[in-house]
């Protein structure tokens, strides 16, 4: 009788222990990195400003713990490819019209986003075009590269364009 009780006790403990195993991560896909807003993005400002900010966010998907390094870079080839594929005529924004801050970001297990910022000069862009509201003229192509995780290739480039309009006080006086 004791053997039966011990066997039942052992089976009960074994069943309880195996039923408590954590299976929440079973079947989850590995994390990937992509740009939330990709393709052409228009950033707006007025021609009287000498500084404005354009941002992009690389996001890490998935629930599994993962780490990676995201690098942002200006990629002229991406602009050439975009122009050819979409029959557009964007020109590279001259380096004198923008500055880039931090370009390399480490995303730890608890991090989801790497925010990248470009400071651009609306006044200088307007001086180049001589026209208001022509976001289809100059562009700044930004590509992300990722170490440690898979990159979603078709969401890895943003073409930053700039719509420079008249200052409010100039518009009101007309």
mmCIF file with all atom_site columns, C-alpha atoms in Angstrom:
data_model
loop_
_atom_site.group_PDB
_atom_site.id
_atom_site.type_symbol
_atom_site.label_atom_id
_atom_site.label_alt_id
_atom_site.label_comp_id
_atom_site.label_asym_id
_atom_site.label_entity_id
_atom_site.label_seq_id
_atom_site.pdbx_PDB_ins_code
_atom_site.Cartn_x
_atom_site.Cartn_y
_atom_site.Cartn_z
_atom_site.occupancy
_atom_site.B_iso_or_equiv
_atom_site.pdbx_formal_charge
_atom_site.auth_seq_id
_atom_site.auth_comp_id
_atom_site.auth_asym_id
_atom_site.auth_atom_id
_atom_site.pdbx_PDB_model_num
ATOM 1   C CA . UNK A 1 1   ? 0.000  0.000  0.000   1.00 0.00 ? 1   UNK A CA 1
ATOM 2   C CA . UNK A 1 2   ? 2.887  2.318  0.821   1.00 0.00 ? 2   UNK A CA 1
ATOM 3   C CA . UNK A 1 3   ? 4.356  1.726  -2.633  1.00 0.00 ? 3   UNK A CA 1
ATOM 4   C CA . UNK A 1 4   ? 1.082  2.760  -4.245  1.00 0.00 ? 4   UNK A CA 1
ATOM 5   C CA . UNK A 1 5   ? 0.895  5.922  -2.125  1.00 0.00 ? 5   UNK A CA 1
ATOM 6   C CA . UNK A 1 6   ? 4.517  6.824  -2.883  1.00 0.00 ? 6   UNK A CA 1
ATOM 7   C CA . UNK A 1 7   ? 3.957  6.195  -6.586  1.00 0.00 ? 7   UNK A CA 1
ATOM 8   C CA . UNK A 1 8   ? 0.836  8.365  -6.590  1.00 0.00 ? 8   UNK A CA 1
ATOM 9   C CA . UNK A 1 9   ? 2.648  11.096 -4.638  1.00 0.00 ? 9   UNK A CA 1
ATOM 10  C CA . UNK A 1 10  ? 5.599  10.971 -7.012  1.00 0.00 ? 10  UNK A CA 1
ATOM 11  C CA . UNK A 1 11  ? 3.306  11.105 -10.075 1.00 0.00 ? 11  UNK A CA 1
ATOM 12  C CA . UNK A 1 12  ? 1.383  14.022 -8.576  1.00 0.00 ? 12  UNK A CA 1
ATOM 13  C CA . UNK A 1 13  ? 4.555  16.007 -7.885  1.00 0.00 ? 13  UNK A CA 1
ATOM 14  C CA . UNK A 1 14  ? 5.907  15.223 -11.356 1.00 0.00 ? 14  UNK A CA 1
ATOM 15  C CA . UNK A 1 15  ? 2.636  16.252 -13.025 1.00 0.00 ? 15  UNK A CA 1
ATOM 16  C CA . UNK A 1 16  ? 2.505  19.481 -11.005 1.00 0.00 ? 16  UNK A CA 1
ATOM 17  C CA . UNK A 1 17  ? 6.151  20.345 -11.768 1.00 0.00 ? 17  UNK A CA 1
ATOM 18  C CA . UNK A 1 18  ? 5.810  19.781 -15.514 1.00 0.00 ? 18  UNK A CA 1
ATOM 19  C CA . UNK A 1 19  ? 2.528  21.660 -15.760 1.00 0.00 ? 19  UNK A CA 1
ATOM 20  C CA . UNK A 1 20  ? 4.171  24.776 -14.311 1.00 0.00 ? 20  UNK A CA 1
ATOM 21  C CA . UNK A 1 21  ? 6.861  25.003 -16.983 1.00 0.00 ? 21  UNK A CA 1
ATOM 22  C CA . UNK A 1 22  ? 6.925  28.392 -18.705 1.00 0.00 ? 22  UNK A CA 1
ATOM 23  C CA . UNK A 1 23  ? 5.847  27.934 -22.321 1.00 0.00 ? 23  UNK A CA 1
ATOM 24  C CA . UNK A 1 24  ? 5.009  31.583 -23.037 1.00 0.00 ? 24  UNK A CA 1
ATOM 25  C CA . UNK A 1 25  ? 7.905  31.954 -25.457 1.00 0.00 ? 25  UNK A CA 1
ATOM 26  C CA . UNK A 1 26  ? 7.271  28.745 -27.380 1.00 0.00 ? 26  UNK A CA 1
ATOM 27  C CA . UNK A 1 27  ? 6.470  29.456 -31.012 1.00 0.00 ? 27  UNK A CA 1
ATOM 28  C CA . UNK A 1 28  ? 7.446  33.138 -30.906 1.00 0.00 ? 28  UNK A CA 1
ATOM 29  C CA . UNK A 1 29  ? 9.369  34.420 -33.896 1.00 0.00 ? 29  UNK A CA 1
ATOM 30  C CA . UNK A 1 30  ? 12.782 36.014 -33.383 1.00 0.00 ? 30  UNK A CA 1
ATOM 31  C CA . UNK A 1 31  ? 12.941 39.796 -33.129 1.00 0.00 ? 31  UNK A CA 1
ATOM 32  C CA . UNK A 1 32  ? 13.601 41.899 -36.221 1.00 0.00 ? 32  UNK A CA 1
ATOM 33  C CA . UNK A 1 33  ? 14.513 45.557 -36.679 1.00 0.00 ? 33  UNK A CA 1
ATOM 34  C CA . UNK A 1 34  ? 12.838 48.001 -39.068 1.00 0.00 ? 34  UNK A CA 1
ATOM 35  C CA . UNK A 1 35  ? 12.108 51.696 -39.572 1.00 0.00 ? 35  UNK A CA 1
ATOM 36  C CA . UNK A 1 36  ? 8.640  52.618 -38.356 1.00 0.00 ? 36  UNK A CA 1
ATOM 37  C CA . UNK A 1 37  ? 8.281  55.293 -41.025 1.00 0.00 ? 37  UNK A CA 1
ATOM 38  C CA . UNK A 1 38  ? 10.108 54.359 -44.184 1.00 0.00 ? 38  UNK A CA 1
ATOM 39  C CA . UNK A 1 39  ? 9.946  55.463 -47.801 1.00 0.00 ? 39  UNK A CA 1
ATOM 40  C CA . UNK A 1 40  ? 9.458  59.177 -48.431 1.00 0.00 ? 40  UNK A CA 1
ATOM 41  C CA . UNK A 1 41  ? 8.799  61.312 -45.360 1.00 0.00 ? 41  UNK A CA 1
ATOM 42  C CA . UNK A 1 42  ? 8.192  65.061 -45.656 1.00 0.00 ? 42  UNK A CA 1
ATOM 43  C CA . UNK A 1 43  ? 9.488  67.346 -42.894 1.00 0.00 ? 43  UNK A CA 1
ATOM 44  C CA . UNK A 1 44  ? 8.064  70.860 -42.848 1.00 0.00 ? 44  UNK A CA 1
ATOM 45  C CA . UNK A 1 45  ? 9.410  74.179 -41.635 1.00 0.00 ? 45  UNK A CA 1
ATOM 46  C CA . UNK A 1 46  ? 9.465  77.840 -42.616 1.00 0.00 ? 46  UNK A CA 1
ATOM 47  C CA . UNK A 1 47  ? 12.259 79.636 -44.460 1.00 0.00 ? 47  UNK A CA 1
ATOM 48  C CA . UNK A 1 48  ? 12.984 82.031 -41.600 1.00 0.00 ? 48  UNK A CA 1
ATOM 49  C CA . UNK A 1 49  ? 14.323 79.222 -39.397 1.00 0.00 ? 49  UNK A CA 1
ATOM 50  C CA . UNK A 1 50  ? 17.950 78.144 -39.395 1.00 0.00 ? 50  UNK A CA 1
ATOM 51  C CA . UNK A 1 51  ? 17.367 74.932 -37.478 1.00 0.00 ? 51  UNK A CA 1
ATOM 52  C CA . UNK A 1 52  ? 14.715 72.209 -37.469 1.00 0.00 ? 52  UNK A CA 1
ATOM 53  C CA . UNK A 1 53  ? 14.787 68.503 -36.633 1.00 0.00 ? 53  UNK A CA 1
ATOM 54  C CA . UNK A 1 54  ? 13.844 65.458 -38.685 1.00 0.00 ? 54  UNK A CA 1
ATOM 55  C CA . UNK A 1 55  ? 13.681 62.123 -36.861 1.00 0.00 ? 55  UNK A CA 1
ATOM 56  C CA . UNK A 1 56  ? 13.534 58.430 -37.694 1.00 0.00 ? 56  UNK A CA 1
ATOM 57  C CA . UNK A 1 57  ? 12.893 55.463 -35.376 1.00 0.00 ? 57  UNK A CA 1
ATOM 58  C CA . UNK A 1 58  ? 14.288 51.998 -35.730 1.00 0.00 ? 58  UNK A CA 1
ATOM 59  C CA . UNK A 1 59  ? 12.108 49.573 -33.799 1.00 0.00 ? 59  UNK A CA 1
ATOM 60  C CA . UNK A 1 60  ? 12.865 46.117 -32.492 1.00 0.00 ? 60  UNK A CA 1
ATOM 61  C CA . UNK A 1 61  ? 9.881  43.789 -32.843 1.00 0.00 ? 61  UNK A CA 1
ATOM 62  C CA . UNK A 1 62  ? 9.147  40.621 -30.979 1.00 0.00 ? 62  UNK A CA 1
ATOM 63  C CA . UNK A 1 63  ? 8.875  39.604 -27.355 1.00 0.00 ? 63  UNK A CA 1
ATOM 64  C CA . UNK A 1 64  ? 11.948 37.428 -27.039 1.00 0.00 ? 64  UNK A CA 1
ATOM 65  C CA . UNK A 1 65  ? 14.889 38.962 -25.162 1.00 0.00 ? 65  UNK A CA 1
ATOM 66  C CA . UNK A 1 66  ? 17.351 40.244 -27.754 1.00 0.00 ? 66  UNK A CA 1
ATOM 67  C CA . UNK A 1 67  ? 20.093 42.791 -28.201 1.00 0.00 ? 67  UNK A CA 1
ATOM 68  C CA . UNK A 1 68  ? 21.454 44.555 -31.267 1.00 0.00 ? 68  UNK A CA 1
ATOM 69  C CA . UNK A 1 69  ? 23.328 47.568 -32.564 1.00 0.00 ? 69  UNK A CA 1
ATOM 70  C CA . UNK A 1 70  ? 21.572 49.887 -35.028 1.00 0.00 ? 70  UNK A CA 1
ATOM 71  C CA . UNK A 1 71  ? 23.628 52.185 -37.259 1.00 0.00 ? 71  UNK A CA 1
ATOM 72  C CA . UNK A 1 72  ? 22.143 55.026 -39.307 1.00 0.00 ? 72  UNK A CA 1
ATOM 73  C CA . UNK A 1 73  ? 23.946 56.275 -42.402 1.00 0.00 ? 73  UNK A CA 1
ATOM 74  C CA . UNK A 1 74  ? 23.415 58.604 -45.319 1.00 0.00 ? 74  UNK A CA 1
ATOM 75  C CA . UNK A 1 75  ? 23.135 56.382 -48.403 1.00 0.00 ? 75  UNK A CA 1
ATOM 76  C CA . UNK A 1 76  ? 23.302 58.157 -51.761 1.00 0.00 ? 76  UNK A CA 1
ATOM 77  C CA . UNK A 1 77  ? 22.835 54.853 -53.591 1.00 0.00 ? 77  UNK A CA 1
ATOM 78  C CA . UNK A 1 78  ? 19.446 54.425 -51.878 1.00 0.00 ? 78  UNK A CA 1
ATOM 79  C CA . UNK A 1 79  ? 18.344 57.768 -53.362 1.00 0.00 ? 79  UNK A CA 1
ATOM 80  C CA . UNK A 1 80  ? 19.572 56.788 -56.831 1.00 0.00 ? 80  UNK A CA 1
ATOM 81  C CA . UNK A 1 81  ? 17.689 53.482 -56.619 1.00 0.00 ? 81  UNK A CA 1
ATOM 82  C CA . UNK A 1 82  ? 14.552 55.224 -55.344 1.00 0.00 ? 82  UNK A CA 1
ATOM 83  C CA . UNK A 1 83  ? 14.663 57.763 -58.194 1.00 0.00 ? 83  UNK A CA 1
ATOM 84  C CA . UNK A 1 84  ? 15.087 55.035 -60.811 1.00 0.00 ? 84  UNK A CA 1
ATOM 85  C CA . UNK A 1 85  ? 12.344 52.814 -59.402 1.00 0.00 ? 85  UNK A CA 1
ATOM 86  C CA . UNK A 1 86  ? 9.818  55.624 -58.862 1.00 0.00 ? 86  UNK A CA 1
ATOM 87  C CA . UNK A 1 87  ? 10.707 57.906 -61.803 1.00 0.00 ? 87  UNK A CA 1
ATOM 88  C CA . UNK A 1 88  ? 11.517 60.785 -59.456 1.00 0.00 ? 88  UNK A CA 1
ATOM 89  C CA . UNK A 1 89  ? 14.328 63.349 -59.604 1.00 0.00 ? 89  UNK A CA 1
ATOM 90  C CA . UNK A 1 90  ? 15.329 63.966 -56.005 1.00 0.00 ? 90  UNK A CA 1
ATOM 91  C CA . UNK A 1 91  ? 18.769 65.507 -55.564 1.00 0.00 ? 91  UNK A CA 1
ATOM 92  C CA . UNK A 1 92  ? 21.007 64.862 -52.570 1.00 0.00 ? 92  UNK A CA 1
ATOM 93  C CA . UNK A 1 93  ? 20.629 67.521 -49.924 1.00 0.00 ? 93  UNK A CA 1
ATOM 94  C CA . UNK A 1 94  ? 24.044 69.236 -49.683 1.00 0.00 ? 94  UNK A CA 1
ATOM 95  C CA . UNK A 1 95  ? 25.975 68.516 -46.488 1.00 0.00 ? 95  UNK A CA 1
ATOM 96  C CA . UNK A 1 96  ? 26.012 72.245 -45.729 1.00 0.00 ? 96  UNK A CA 1
ATOM 97  C CA . UNK A 1 97  ? 22.251 72.057 -45.091 1.00 0.00 ? 97  UNK A CA 1
ATOM 98  C CA . UNK A 1 98  ? 22.233 69.444 -42.316 1.00 0.00 ? 98  UNK A CA 1
ATOM 99  C CA . UNK A 1 99  ? 24.117 67.962 -39.388 1.00 0.00 ? 99  UNK A CA 1
ATOM 100 C CA . UNK A 1 100 ? 23.773 64.470 -38.024 1.00 0.00 ? 100 UNK A CA 1
ATOM 101 C CA . UNK A 1 101 ? 24.009 63.623 -34.346 1.00 0.00 ? 101 UNK A CA 1
ATOM 102 C CA . UNK A 1 102 ? 24.417 60.165 -32.876 1.00 0.00 ? 102 UNK A CA 1
ATOM 103 C CA . UNK A 1 103 ? 24.392 57.417 -35.515 1.00 0.00 ? 103 UNK A CA 1
ATOM 104 C CA . UNK A 1 104 ? 25.064 54.216 -33.533 1.00 0.00 ? 104 UNK A CA 1
ATOM 105 C CA . UNK A 1 105 ? 22.628 52.901 -30.936 1.00 0.00 ? 105 UNK A CA 1
ATOM 106 C CA . UNK A 1 106 ? 22.770 49.790 -28.748 1.00 0.00 ? 106 UNK A CA 1
ATOM 107 C CA . UNK A 1 107 ? 19.388 48.260 -28.033 1.00 0.00 ? 107 UNK A CA 1
ATOM 108 C CA . UNK A 1 108 ? 19.335 46.060 -24.943 1.00 0.00 ? 108 UNK A CA 1
ATOM 109 C CA . UNK A 1 109 ? 16.765 43.417 -24.085 1.00 0.00 ? 109 UNK A CA 1
ATOM 110 C CA . UNK A 1 110 ? 14.326 45.987 -22.704 1.00 0.00 ? 110 UNK A CA 1
ATOM 111 C CA . UNK A 1 111 ? 14.871 48.637 -25.410 1.00 0.00 ? 111 UNK A CA 1
ATOM 112 C CA . UNK A 1 112 ? 12.443 48.883 -28.296 1.00 0.00 ? 112 UNK A CA 1
ATOM 113 C CA . UNK A 1 113 ? 13.466 52.001 -30.263 1.00 0.00 ? 113 UNK A CA 1
ATOM 114 C CA . UNK A 1 114 ? 16.544 53.833 -31.469 1.00 0.00 ? 114 UNK A CA 1
ATOM 115 C CA . UNK A 1 115 ? 15.608 57.440 -32.294 1.00 0.00 ? 115 UNK A CA 1
ATOM 116 C CA . UNK A 1 116 ? 17.825 59.154 -34.834 1.00 0.00 ? 116 UNK A CA 1
ATOM 117 C CA . UNK A 1 117 ? 17.809 62.908 -35.461 1.00 0.00 ? 117 UNK A CA 1
ATOM 118 C CA . UNK A 1 118 ? 19.001 65.131 -38.280 1.00 0.00 ? 118 UNK A CA 1
ATOM 119 C CA . UNK A 1 119 ? 19.186 68.873 -37.748 1.00 0.00 ? 119 UNK A CA 1
ATOM 120 C CA . UNK A 1 120 ? 18.497 70.664 -41.014 1.00 0.00 ? 120 UNK A CA 1
ATOM 121 C CA . UNK A 1 121 ? 18.607 74.320 -42.020 1.00 0.00 ? 121 UNK A CA 1
ATOM 122 C CA . UNK A 1 122 ? 15.303 75.417 -43.643 1.00 0.00 ? 122 UNK A CA 1
ATOM 123 C CA . UNK A 1 123 ? 16.732 78.808 -44.585 1.00 0.00 ? 123 UNK A CA 1
ATOM 124 C CA . UNK A 1 124 ? 19.643 77.203 -46.474 1.00 0.00 ? 124 UNK A CA 1
ATOM 125 C CA . UNK A 1 125 ? 17.310 74.753 -48.246 1.00 0.00 ? 125 UNK A CA 1
ATOM 126 C CA . UNK A 1 126 ? 15.064 77.611 -49.344 1.00 0.00 ? 126 UNK A CA 1
ATOM 127 C CA . UNK A 1 127 ? 18.126 79.505 -50.620 1.00 0.00 ? 127 UNK A CA 1
ATOM 128 C CA . UNK A 1 128 ? 19.014 76.465 -52.782 1.00 0.00 ? 128 UNK A CA 1
ATOM 129 C CA . UNK A 1 129 ? 15.592 76.136 -54.363 1.00 0.00 ? 129 UNK A CA 1
ATOM 130 C CA . UNK A 1 130 ? 14.501 79.777 -54.424 1.00 0.00 ? 130 UNK A CA 1
ATOM 131 C CA . UNK A 1 131 ? 10.951 78.464 -54.181 1.00 0.00 ? 131 UNK A CA 1
ATOM 132 C CA . UNK A 1 132 ? 8.516  77.620 -51.443 1.00 0.00 ? 132 UNK A CA 1
ATOM 133 C CA . UNK A 1 133 ? 6.801  74.242 -51.017 1.00 0.00 ? 133 UNK A CA 1
ATOM 134 C CA . UNK A 1 134 ? 8.984  72.043 -53.219 1.00 0.00 ? 134 UNK A CA 1
ATOM 135 C CA . UNK A 1 135 ? 9.631  68.949 -51.078 1.00 0.00 ? 135 UNK A CA 1
ATOM 136 C CA . UNK A 1 136 ? 10.301 66.940 -54.240 1.00 0.00 ? 136 UNK A CA 1
ATOM 137 C CA . UNK A 1 137 ? 13.582 68.804 -54.924 1.00 0.00 ? 137 UNK A CA 1
ATOM 138 C CA . UNK A 1 138 ? 16.108 67.776 -52.243 1.00 0.00 ? 138 UNK A CA 1
ATOM 139 C CA . UNK A 1 139 ? 16.249 64.625 -50.159 1.00 0.00 ? 139 UNK A CA 1
ATOM 140 C CA . UNK A 1 140 ? 18.399 63.001 -47.531 1.00 0.00 ? 140 UNK A CA 1
ATOM 141 C CA . UNK A 1 141 ? 18.363 59.185 -47.809 1.00 0.00 ? 141 UNK A CA 1
ATOM 142 C CA . UNK A 1 142 ? 18.984 57.406 -44.503 1.00 0.00 ? 142 UNK A CA 1
ATOM 143 C CA . UNK A 1 143 ? 19.566 53.649 -44.277 1.00 0.00 ? 143 UNK A CA 1
ATOM 144 C CA . UNK A 1 144 ? 19.797 51.540 -41.136 1.00 0.00 ? 144 UNK A CA 1
ATOM 145 C CA . UNK A 1 145 ? 22.136 48.615 -40.653 1.00 0.00 ? 145 UNK A CA 1
ATOM 146 C CA . UNK A 1 146 ? 21.770 46.140 -37.812 1.00 0.00 ? 146 UNK A CA 1
ATOM 147 C CA . UNK A 1 147 ? 24.203 43.842 -36.006 1.00 0.00 ? 147 UNK A CA 1
ATOM 148 C CA . UNK A 1 148 ? 22.799 41.073 -33.838 1.00 0.00 ? 148 UNK A CA 1
ATOM 149 C CA . UNK A 1 149 ? 19.288 40.759 -35.283 1.00 0.00 ? 149 UNK A CA 1
ATOM 150 C CA . UNK A 1 150 ? 17.607 40.404 -38.640 1.00 0.00 ? 150 UNK A CA 1
ATOM 151 C CA . UNK A 1 151 ? 16.813 43.591 -40.574 1.00 0.00 ? 151 UNK A CA 1
ATOM 152 C CA . UNK A 1 152 ? 13.511 43.948 -42.449 1.00 0.00 ? 152 UNK A CA 1
ATOM 153 C CA . UNK A 1 153 ? 15.119 45.010 -45.743 1.00 0.00 ? 153 UNK A CA 1
ATOM 154 C CA . UNK A 1 154 ? 12.074 46.662 -47.315 1.00 0.00 ? 154 UNK A CA 1
ATOM 155 C CA . UNK A 1 155 ? 11.724 48.864 -44.216 1.00 0.00 ? 155 UNK A CA 1
ATOM 156 C CA . UNK A 1 156 ? 15.350 49.928 -43.872 1.00 0.00 ? 156 UNK A CA 1
ATOM 157 C CA . UNK A 1 157 ? 15.443 53.247 -45.787 1.00 0.00 ? 157 UNK A CA 1
ATOM 158 C CA . UNK A 1 158 ? 13.766 56.580 -45.227 1.00 0.00 ? 158 UNK A CA 1
ATOM 159 C CA . UNK A 1 159 ? 13.981 59.340 -47.831 1.00 0.00 ? 159 UNK A CA 1
ATOM 160 C CA . UNK A 1 160 ? 13.767 62.574 -45.840 1.00 0.00 ? 160 UNK A CA 1
ATOM 161 C CA . UNK A 1 161 ? 12.389 65.454 -47.904 1.00 0.00 ? 161 UNK A CA 1
ATOM 162 C CA . UNK A 1 162 ? 11.897 69.042 -46.834 1.00 0.00 ? 162 UNK A CA 1
ATOM 163 C CA . UNK A 1 163 ? 8.908  71.274 -47.443 1.00 0.00 ? 163 UNK A CA 1
ATOM 164 C CA . UNK A 1 164 ? 9.981  74.841 -46.743 1.00 0.00 ? 164 UNK A CA 1
ATOM 165 C CA . UNK A 1 165 ? 7.147  77.365 -46.650 1.00 0.00 ? 165 UNK A CA 1
ATOM 166 C CA . UNK A 1 166 ? 6.834  81.129 -46.194 1.00 0.00 ? 166 UNK A CA 1
ATOM 167 C CA . UNK A 1 167 ? 7.142  82.449 -42.659 1.00 0.00 ? 167 UNK A CA 1
ATOM 168 C CA . UNK A 1 168 ? 3.783  83.221 -41.036 1.00 0.00 ? 168 UNK A CA 1
ATOM 169 C CA . UNK A 1 169 ? 4.434  86.973 -40.889 1.00 0.00 ? 169 UNK A CA 1
ATOM 170 C CA . UNK A 1 170 ? 5.326  87.074 -44.593 1.00 0.00 ? 170 UNK A CA 1
ATOM 171 C CA . UNK A 1 171 ? 2.166  85.162 -45.537 1.00 0.00 ? 171 UNK A CA 1
ATOM 172 C CA . UNK A 1 172 ? -0.070 87.507 -43.515 1.00 0.00 ? 172 UNK A CA 1
ATOM 173 C CA . UNK A 1 173 ? 1.322  90.666 -45.144 1.00 0.00 ? 173 UNK A CA 1
ATOM 174 C CA . UNK A 1 174 ? 0.360  89.580 -48.668 1.00 0.00 ? 174 UNK A CA 1
#
